Tab-separated table of C-alpha atoms in Angstrom:
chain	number	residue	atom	x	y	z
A	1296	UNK	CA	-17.268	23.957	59.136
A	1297	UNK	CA	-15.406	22.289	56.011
A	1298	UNK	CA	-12.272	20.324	56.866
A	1299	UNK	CA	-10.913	19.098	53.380
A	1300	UNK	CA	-9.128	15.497	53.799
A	1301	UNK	CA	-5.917	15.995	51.813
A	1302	UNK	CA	-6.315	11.850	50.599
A	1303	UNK	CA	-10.341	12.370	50.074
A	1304	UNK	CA	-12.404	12.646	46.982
A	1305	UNK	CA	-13.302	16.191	45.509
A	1306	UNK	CA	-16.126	17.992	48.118
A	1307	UNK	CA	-19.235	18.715	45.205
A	1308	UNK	CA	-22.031	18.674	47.838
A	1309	UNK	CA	-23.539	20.203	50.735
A	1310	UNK	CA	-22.869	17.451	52.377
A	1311	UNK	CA	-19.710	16.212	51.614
A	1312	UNK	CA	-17.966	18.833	54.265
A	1313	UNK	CA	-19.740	17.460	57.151
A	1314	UNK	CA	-19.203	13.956	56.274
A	1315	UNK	CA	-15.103	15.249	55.674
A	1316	UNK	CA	-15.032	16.984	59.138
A	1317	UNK	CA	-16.326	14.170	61.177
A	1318	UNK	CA	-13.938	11.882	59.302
A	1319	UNK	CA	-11.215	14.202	59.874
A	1320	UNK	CA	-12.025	14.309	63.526
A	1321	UNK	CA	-11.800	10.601	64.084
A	1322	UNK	CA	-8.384	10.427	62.374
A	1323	UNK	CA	-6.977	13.058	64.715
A	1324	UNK	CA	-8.352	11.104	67.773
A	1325	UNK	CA	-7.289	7.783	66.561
A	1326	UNK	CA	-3.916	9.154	66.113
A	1327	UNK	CA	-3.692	11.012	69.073
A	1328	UNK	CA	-5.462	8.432	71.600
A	1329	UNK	CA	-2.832	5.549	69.760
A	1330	UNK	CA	-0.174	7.435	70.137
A	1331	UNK	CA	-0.761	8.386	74.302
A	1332	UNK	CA	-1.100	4.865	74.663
A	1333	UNK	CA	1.604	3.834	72.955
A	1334	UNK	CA	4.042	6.067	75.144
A	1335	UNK	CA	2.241	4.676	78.041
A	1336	UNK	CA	3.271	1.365	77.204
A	1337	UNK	CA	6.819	2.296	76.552
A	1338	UNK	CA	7.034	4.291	80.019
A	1339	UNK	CA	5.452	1.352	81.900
A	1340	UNK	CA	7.520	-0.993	80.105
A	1341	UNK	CA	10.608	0.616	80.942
A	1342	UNK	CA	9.724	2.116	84.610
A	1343	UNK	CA	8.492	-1.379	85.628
A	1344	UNK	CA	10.887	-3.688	83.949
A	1345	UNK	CA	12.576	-6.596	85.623
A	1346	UNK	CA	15.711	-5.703	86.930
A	1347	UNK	CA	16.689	-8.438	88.980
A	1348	UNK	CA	16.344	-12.296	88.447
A	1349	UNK	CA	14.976	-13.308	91.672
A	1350	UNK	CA	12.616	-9.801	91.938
A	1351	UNK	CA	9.115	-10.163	93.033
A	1352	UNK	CA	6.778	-7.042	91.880
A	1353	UNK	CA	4.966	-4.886	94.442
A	1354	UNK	CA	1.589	-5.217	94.459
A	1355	UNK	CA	-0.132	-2.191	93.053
A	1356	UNK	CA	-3.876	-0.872	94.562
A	1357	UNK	CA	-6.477	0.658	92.813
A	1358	UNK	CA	-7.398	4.040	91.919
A	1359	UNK	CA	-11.227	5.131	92.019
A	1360	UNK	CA	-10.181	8.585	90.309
A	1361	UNK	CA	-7.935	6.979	87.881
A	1362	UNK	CA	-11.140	4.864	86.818
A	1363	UNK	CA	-13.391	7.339	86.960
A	1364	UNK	CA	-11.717	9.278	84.838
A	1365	UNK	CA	-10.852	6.868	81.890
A	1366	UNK	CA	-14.402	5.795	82.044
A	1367	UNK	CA	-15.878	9.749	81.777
A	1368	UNK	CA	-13.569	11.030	79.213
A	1369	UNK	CA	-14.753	7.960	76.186
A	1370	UNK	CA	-17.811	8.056	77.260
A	1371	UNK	CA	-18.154	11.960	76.413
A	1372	UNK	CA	-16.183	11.845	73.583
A	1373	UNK	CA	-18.445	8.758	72.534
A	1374	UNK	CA	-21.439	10.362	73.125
A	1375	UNK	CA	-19.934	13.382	70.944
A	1376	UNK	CA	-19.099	11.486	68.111
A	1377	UNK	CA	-22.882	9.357	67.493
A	1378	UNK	CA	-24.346	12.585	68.261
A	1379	UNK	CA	-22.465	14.644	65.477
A	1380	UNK	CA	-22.457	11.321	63.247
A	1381	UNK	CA	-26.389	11.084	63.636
A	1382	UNK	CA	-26.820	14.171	63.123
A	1383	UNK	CA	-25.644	14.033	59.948
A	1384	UNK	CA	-27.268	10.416	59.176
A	1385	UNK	CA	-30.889	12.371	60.085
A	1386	UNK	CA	-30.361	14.922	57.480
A	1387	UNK	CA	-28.604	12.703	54.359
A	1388	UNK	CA	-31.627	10.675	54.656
A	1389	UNK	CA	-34.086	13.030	55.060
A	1390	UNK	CA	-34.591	14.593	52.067
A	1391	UNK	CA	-36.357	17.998	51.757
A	1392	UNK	CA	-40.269	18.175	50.305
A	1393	UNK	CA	-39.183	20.481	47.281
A	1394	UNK	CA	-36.560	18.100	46.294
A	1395	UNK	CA	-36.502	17.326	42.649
A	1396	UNK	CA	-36.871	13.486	42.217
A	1397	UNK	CA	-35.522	10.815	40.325
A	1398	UNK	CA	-35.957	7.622	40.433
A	1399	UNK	CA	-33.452	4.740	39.605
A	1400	UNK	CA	-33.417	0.958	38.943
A	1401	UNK	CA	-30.504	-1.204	39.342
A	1402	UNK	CA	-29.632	-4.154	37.808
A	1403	UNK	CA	-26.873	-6.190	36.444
A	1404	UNK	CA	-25.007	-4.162	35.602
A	1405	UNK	CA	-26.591	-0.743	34.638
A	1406	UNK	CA	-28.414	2.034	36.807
A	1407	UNK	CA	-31.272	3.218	35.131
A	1408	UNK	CA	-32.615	6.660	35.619
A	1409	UNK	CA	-36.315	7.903	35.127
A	1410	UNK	CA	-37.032	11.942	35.273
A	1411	UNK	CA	-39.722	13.457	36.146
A	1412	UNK	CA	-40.396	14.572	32.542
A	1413	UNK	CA	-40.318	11.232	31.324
A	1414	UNK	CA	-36.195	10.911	30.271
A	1415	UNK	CA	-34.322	7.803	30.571
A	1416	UNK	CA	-30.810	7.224	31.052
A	1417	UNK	CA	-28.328	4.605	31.479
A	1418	UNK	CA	-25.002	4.920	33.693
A	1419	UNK	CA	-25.083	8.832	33.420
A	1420	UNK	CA	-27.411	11.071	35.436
A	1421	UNK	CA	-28.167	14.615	34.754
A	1422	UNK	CA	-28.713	17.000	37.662
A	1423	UNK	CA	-29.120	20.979	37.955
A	1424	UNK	CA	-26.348	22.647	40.041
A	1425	UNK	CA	-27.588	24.319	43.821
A	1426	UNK	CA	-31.053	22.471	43.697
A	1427	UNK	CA	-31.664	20.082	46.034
A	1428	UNK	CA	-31.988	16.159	44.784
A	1429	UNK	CA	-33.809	13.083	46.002
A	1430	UNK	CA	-33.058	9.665	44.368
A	1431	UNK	CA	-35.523	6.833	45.039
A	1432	UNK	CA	-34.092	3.488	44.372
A	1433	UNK	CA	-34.814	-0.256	43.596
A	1434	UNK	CA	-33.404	-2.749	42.207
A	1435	UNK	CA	-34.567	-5.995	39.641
A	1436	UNK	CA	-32.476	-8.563	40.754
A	1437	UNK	CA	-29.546	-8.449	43.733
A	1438	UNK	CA	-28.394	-5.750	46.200
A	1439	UNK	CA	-26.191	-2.841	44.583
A	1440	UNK	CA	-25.151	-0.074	46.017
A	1441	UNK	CA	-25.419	3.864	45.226
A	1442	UNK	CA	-22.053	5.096	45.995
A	1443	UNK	CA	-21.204	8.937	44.600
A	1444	UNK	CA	-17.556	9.912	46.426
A	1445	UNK	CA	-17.530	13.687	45.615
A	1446	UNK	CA	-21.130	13.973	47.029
A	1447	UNK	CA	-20.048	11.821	50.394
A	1448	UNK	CA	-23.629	9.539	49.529
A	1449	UNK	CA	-23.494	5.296	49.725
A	1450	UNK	CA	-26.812	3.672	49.533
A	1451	UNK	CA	-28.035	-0.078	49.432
A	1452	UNK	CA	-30.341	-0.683	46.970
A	1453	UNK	CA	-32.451	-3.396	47.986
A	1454	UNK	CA	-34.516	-5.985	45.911
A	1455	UNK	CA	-38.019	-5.321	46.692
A	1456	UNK	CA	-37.922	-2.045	48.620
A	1457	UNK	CA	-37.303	1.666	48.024
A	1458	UNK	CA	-34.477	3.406	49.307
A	1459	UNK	CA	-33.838	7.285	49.036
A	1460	UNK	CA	-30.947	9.833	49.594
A	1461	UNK	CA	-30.511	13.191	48.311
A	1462	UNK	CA	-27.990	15.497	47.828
A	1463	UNK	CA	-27.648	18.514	46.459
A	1464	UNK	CA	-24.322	19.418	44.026
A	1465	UNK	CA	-21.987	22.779	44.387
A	1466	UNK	CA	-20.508	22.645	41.309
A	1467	UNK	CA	-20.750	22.134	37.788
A	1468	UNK	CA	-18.913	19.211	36.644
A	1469	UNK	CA	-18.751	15.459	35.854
A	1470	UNK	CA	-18.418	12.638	38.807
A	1471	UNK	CA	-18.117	9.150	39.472
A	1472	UNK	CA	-20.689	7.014	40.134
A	1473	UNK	CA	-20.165	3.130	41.256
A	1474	UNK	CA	-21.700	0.173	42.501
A	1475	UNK	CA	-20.548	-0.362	46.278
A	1476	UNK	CA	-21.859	-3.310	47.177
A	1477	UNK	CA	-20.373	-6.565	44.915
A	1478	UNK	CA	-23.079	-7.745	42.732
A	1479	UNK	CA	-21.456	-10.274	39.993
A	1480	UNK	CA	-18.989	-11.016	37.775
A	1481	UNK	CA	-19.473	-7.667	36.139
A	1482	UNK	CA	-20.021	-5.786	39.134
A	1483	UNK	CA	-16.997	-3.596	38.479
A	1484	UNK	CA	-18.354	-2.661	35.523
A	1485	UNK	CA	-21.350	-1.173	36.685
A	1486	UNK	CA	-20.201	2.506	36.841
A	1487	UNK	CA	-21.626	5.649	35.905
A	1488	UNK	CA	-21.349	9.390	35.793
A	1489	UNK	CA	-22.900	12.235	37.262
A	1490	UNK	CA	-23.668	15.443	35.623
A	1491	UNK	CA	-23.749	18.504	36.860
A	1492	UNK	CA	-25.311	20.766	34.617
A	1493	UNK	CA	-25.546	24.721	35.387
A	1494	UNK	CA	-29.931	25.463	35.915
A	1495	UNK	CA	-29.871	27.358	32.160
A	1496	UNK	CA	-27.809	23.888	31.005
A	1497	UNK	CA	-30.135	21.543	32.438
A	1498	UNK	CA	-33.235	22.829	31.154
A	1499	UNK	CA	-32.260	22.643	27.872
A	1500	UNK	CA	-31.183	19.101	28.392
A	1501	UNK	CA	-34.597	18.584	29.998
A	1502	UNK	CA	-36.136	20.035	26.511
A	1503	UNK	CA	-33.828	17.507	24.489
A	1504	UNK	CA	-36.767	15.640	25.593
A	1505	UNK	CA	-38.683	12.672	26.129
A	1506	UNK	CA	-40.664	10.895	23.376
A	1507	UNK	CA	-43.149	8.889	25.434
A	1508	UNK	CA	-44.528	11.855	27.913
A	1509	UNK	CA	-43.684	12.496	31.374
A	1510	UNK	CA	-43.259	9.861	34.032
A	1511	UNK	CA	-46.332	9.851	35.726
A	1512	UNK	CA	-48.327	10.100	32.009
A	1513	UNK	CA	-46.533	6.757	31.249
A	1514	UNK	CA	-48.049	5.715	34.442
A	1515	UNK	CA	-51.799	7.318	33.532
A	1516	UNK	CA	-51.324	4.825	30.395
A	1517	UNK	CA	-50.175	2.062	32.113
A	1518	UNK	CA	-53.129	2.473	34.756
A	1519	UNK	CA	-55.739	2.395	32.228
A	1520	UNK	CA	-53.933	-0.464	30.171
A	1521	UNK	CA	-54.027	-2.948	33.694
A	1522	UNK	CA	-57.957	-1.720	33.798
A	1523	UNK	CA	-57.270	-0.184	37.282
A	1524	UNK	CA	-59.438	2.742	36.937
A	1525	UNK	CA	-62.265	0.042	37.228
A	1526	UNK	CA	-61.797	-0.516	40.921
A	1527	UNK	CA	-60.415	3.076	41.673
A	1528	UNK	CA	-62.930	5.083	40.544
A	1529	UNK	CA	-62.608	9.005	41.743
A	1530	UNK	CA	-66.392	9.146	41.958
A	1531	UNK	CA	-66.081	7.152	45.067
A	1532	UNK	CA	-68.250	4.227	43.306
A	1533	UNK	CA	-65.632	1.833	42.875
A	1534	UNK	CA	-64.626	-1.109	44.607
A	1535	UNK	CA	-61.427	0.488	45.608
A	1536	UNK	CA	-60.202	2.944	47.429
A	1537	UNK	CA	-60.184	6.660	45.812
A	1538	UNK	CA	-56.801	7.579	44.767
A	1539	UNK	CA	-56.871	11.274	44.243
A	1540	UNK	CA	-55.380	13.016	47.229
A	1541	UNK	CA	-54.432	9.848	48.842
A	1542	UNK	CA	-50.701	10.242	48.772
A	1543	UNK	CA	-48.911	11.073	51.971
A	1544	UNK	CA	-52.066	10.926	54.161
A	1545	UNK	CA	-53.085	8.278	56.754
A	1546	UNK	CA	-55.366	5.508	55.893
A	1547	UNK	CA	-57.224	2.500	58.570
A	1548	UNK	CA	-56.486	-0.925	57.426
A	1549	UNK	CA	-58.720	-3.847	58.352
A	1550	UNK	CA	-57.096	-4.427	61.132
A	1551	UNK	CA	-57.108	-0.979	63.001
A	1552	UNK	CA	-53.646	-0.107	62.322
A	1553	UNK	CA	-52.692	2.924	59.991
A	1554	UNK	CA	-50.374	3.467	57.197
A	1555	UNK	CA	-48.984	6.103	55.402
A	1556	UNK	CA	-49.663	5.968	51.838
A	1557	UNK	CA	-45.762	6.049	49.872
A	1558	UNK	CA	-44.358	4.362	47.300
A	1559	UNK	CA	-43.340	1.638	49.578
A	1560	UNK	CA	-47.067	1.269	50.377
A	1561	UNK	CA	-48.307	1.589	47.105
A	1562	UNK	CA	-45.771	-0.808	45.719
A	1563	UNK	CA	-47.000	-3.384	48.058
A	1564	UNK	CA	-50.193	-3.200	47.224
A	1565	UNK	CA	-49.652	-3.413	43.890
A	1566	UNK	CA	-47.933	-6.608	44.167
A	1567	UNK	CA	-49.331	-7.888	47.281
A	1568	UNK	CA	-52.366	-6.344	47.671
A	1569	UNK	CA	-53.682	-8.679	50.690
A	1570	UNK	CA	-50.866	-7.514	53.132
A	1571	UNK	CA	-52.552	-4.192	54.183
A	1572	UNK	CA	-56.207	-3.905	52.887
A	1573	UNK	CA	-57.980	-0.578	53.773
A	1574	UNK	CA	-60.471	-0.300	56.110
A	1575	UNK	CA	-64.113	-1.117	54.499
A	1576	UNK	CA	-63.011	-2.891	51.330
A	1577	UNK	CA	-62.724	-6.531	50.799
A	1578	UNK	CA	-59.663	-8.912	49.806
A	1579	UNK	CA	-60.606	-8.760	46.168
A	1580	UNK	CA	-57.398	-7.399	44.483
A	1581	UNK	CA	-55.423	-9.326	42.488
A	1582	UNK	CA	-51.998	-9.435	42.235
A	1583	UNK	CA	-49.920	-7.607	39.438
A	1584	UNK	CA	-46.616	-9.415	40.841
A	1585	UNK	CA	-44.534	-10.652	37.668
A	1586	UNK	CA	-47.324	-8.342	35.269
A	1587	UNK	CA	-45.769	-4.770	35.938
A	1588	UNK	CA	-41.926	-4.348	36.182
A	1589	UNK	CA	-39.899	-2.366	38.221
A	1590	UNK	CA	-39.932	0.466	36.403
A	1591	UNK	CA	-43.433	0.113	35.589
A	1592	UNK	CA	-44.531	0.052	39.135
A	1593	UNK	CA	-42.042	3.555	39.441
A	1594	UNK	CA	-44.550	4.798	36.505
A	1595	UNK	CA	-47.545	3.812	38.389
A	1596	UNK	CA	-46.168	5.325	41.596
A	1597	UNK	CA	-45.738	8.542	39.781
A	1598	UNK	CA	-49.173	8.870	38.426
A	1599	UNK	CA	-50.566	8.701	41.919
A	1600	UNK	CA	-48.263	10.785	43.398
A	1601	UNK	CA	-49.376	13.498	40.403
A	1602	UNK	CA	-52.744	13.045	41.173
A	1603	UNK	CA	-52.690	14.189	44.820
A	1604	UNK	CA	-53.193	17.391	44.548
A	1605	UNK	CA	-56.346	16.951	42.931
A	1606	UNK	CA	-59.647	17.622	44.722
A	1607	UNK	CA	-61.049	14.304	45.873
A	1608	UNK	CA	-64.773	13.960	45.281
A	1609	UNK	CA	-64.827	12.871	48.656
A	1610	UNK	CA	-62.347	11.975	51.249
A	1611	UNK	CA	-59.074	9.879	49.918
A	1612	UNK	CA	-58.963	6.363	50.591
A	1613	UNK	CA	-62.443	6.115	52.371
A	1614	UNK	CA	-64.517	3.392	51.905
A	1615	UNK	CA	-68.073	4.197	50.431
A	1616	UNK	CA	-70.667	3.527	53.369
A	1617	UNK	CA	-73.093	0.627	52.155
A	1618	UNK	CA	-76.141	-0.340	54.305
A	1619	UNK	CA	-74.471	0.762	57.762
A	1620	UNK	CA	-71.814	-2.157	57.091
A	1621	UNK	CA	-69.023	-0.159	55.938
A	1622	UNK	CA	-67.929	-2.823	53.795
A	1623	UNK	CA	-68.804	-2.876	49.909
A	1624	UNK	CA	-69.021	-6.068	48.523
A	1625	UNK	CA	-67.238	-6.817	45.150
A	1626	UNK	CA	-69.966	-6.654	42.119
A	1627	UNK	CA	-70.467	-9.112	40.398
């Protein structure tokens, strides 16, 4: 069901009439439950008055039903309203596998936006009409704030972590894009636009082009150029863990505990490789903090990502047996 809010912003998402009707629905029962107890009041006030100087009120009892019922009735409708309003939290934050991403780096006061295919933007964002979109975000210096009104989407961007929504558009056309969350002196300044291109529209934008490759080739560069390939060897021989095929799975850290391998893993073991070291390697990693950017690590993250579907020599992430130890020691 789509309720449109006549004082709203323009509904150009899937899921910006779901956000509308559960808005809608708490203005109608703020309204309505304000103005029953407002008449209340005014009844009570007026049945119960003081009518006499020297009048001493009756003392009133109790009434289990009475309580019963103004303790049911909330708590349903309570009930109703975090289910519908999770239910809708669960799937804008959710987004589907076959989502296209883009990734995004805030700072004051520009959003930055890397494709897939390797273009860049600043303050405007190009998306295809009716295809589903996941934005991964992060941010070089404070907190901002993702907000796009016609798509009903607000996200914090937080320094040092990823954060992701998706949405997917309706219509063709140009929207708003802001900073929520106050960031600076420029902070309103640091707006945007997003495009909504028809599929036919957008491809041809995508051929416009990038100079410098795709995303996750930027990343194959920047791999070799920080000598990682050393350490993460795909023939297993390395002193690190094989990459290929290792995002999204499970992997045993030293400690017994397992992790899924994401960007928000990857990043930290990029910059603090220590925190969660896999099973059967050593502590040898250094770190890359303050050597790789943020959009650099986003390039790094991508090249690992696109090398998951490659066949692993042998099984992602596992340590190479050595002497019955399971531990390789660092060569020297």
């Amino acid at each position: 069901m789509q309720v449109s809010v006549p004082f709203s912003p323009e509904q150009a998402s899937t899921q910006a009439g779901r956000v509308d009707s559960l808005f809608a629905f708490l203005c109608v029962l703020t309204i309505l439950i304000g103005g029953l107890i407002t008449l209340v009041l005014i009844y009570f006030a007026v049945k119960y008055r003081r009518r006499k100087d020297d009048e001493i009120p009756r003392p009133i009892e109790g009434s289990m039903k009475l309580e019963t019922v103004w303790m049911v009735i909330p708590f349903i409708i309570s009930m109703g309203i975090f289910v519908w309003g999770a239910s809708i939290y669960y799937t804008m934050y959710r987004a589907p596998k076959e989502a296209l991403e883009i990734y995004v780096v805030a700072k004051q006061w520009m959003w930055k936006f890397q494709h897939l295919d390797g273009q860049r933007e600043i303050n405007e964002l190009h998306v295809p009409v009716g295809r589903k979109v996941k934005v991964t975000m992060t941010t070089e210096d404070v907190i901002h704030s993702f907000f796009v009104p016609a798509f009903r989407i607000k996200l914090d961007v937080v320094p040092g972590k990823y954060s992701t929504i998706w949405f997917e558009a309706t219509k063709p056309g140009r929207y708003h894009l802001f900073c929520a969350e106050y960031c600076g002196t420029s902070h309103s300044g640091m707006i945007g636009w997003v495009n909504v291109m028809e599929a036919s529209e957008y491809q041809a934008w995508l051929a416009g082009g990038a100079v410098d490759g795709s995303l996750a080739s930027t990343g194959e560069k920047m791999f070799q150029q920080l000598a990682c390939i050393t350490c993460h060897r795909s023939d297993a021989q390395g002193r690190g863990p094989v990459l290929e095929g290792l995002f999204g799975k499970q992997v045993q850290l030293q400690d017994g505990a397992k992790v899924t391998v994401d960007e928000a893993y990857i990043r930290e073991s990029i910059l603090n490789p220590r925190a969660k070291v896999v099973a059967g390697f050593q502590t040898i990693m250094p770190t890359f903090q303050g050597q790789v950017s943020e959009e650099q690590l986003l390039q790094l993250i991508a090249y690992i990502k696109s090398i998951g579907s490659k066949p692993p020599g042998r099984e992602a992430g596992a340590a190479q047996p050595l002497g019955g130890s399971g531990v390789k020691p660092p060569q020297q």
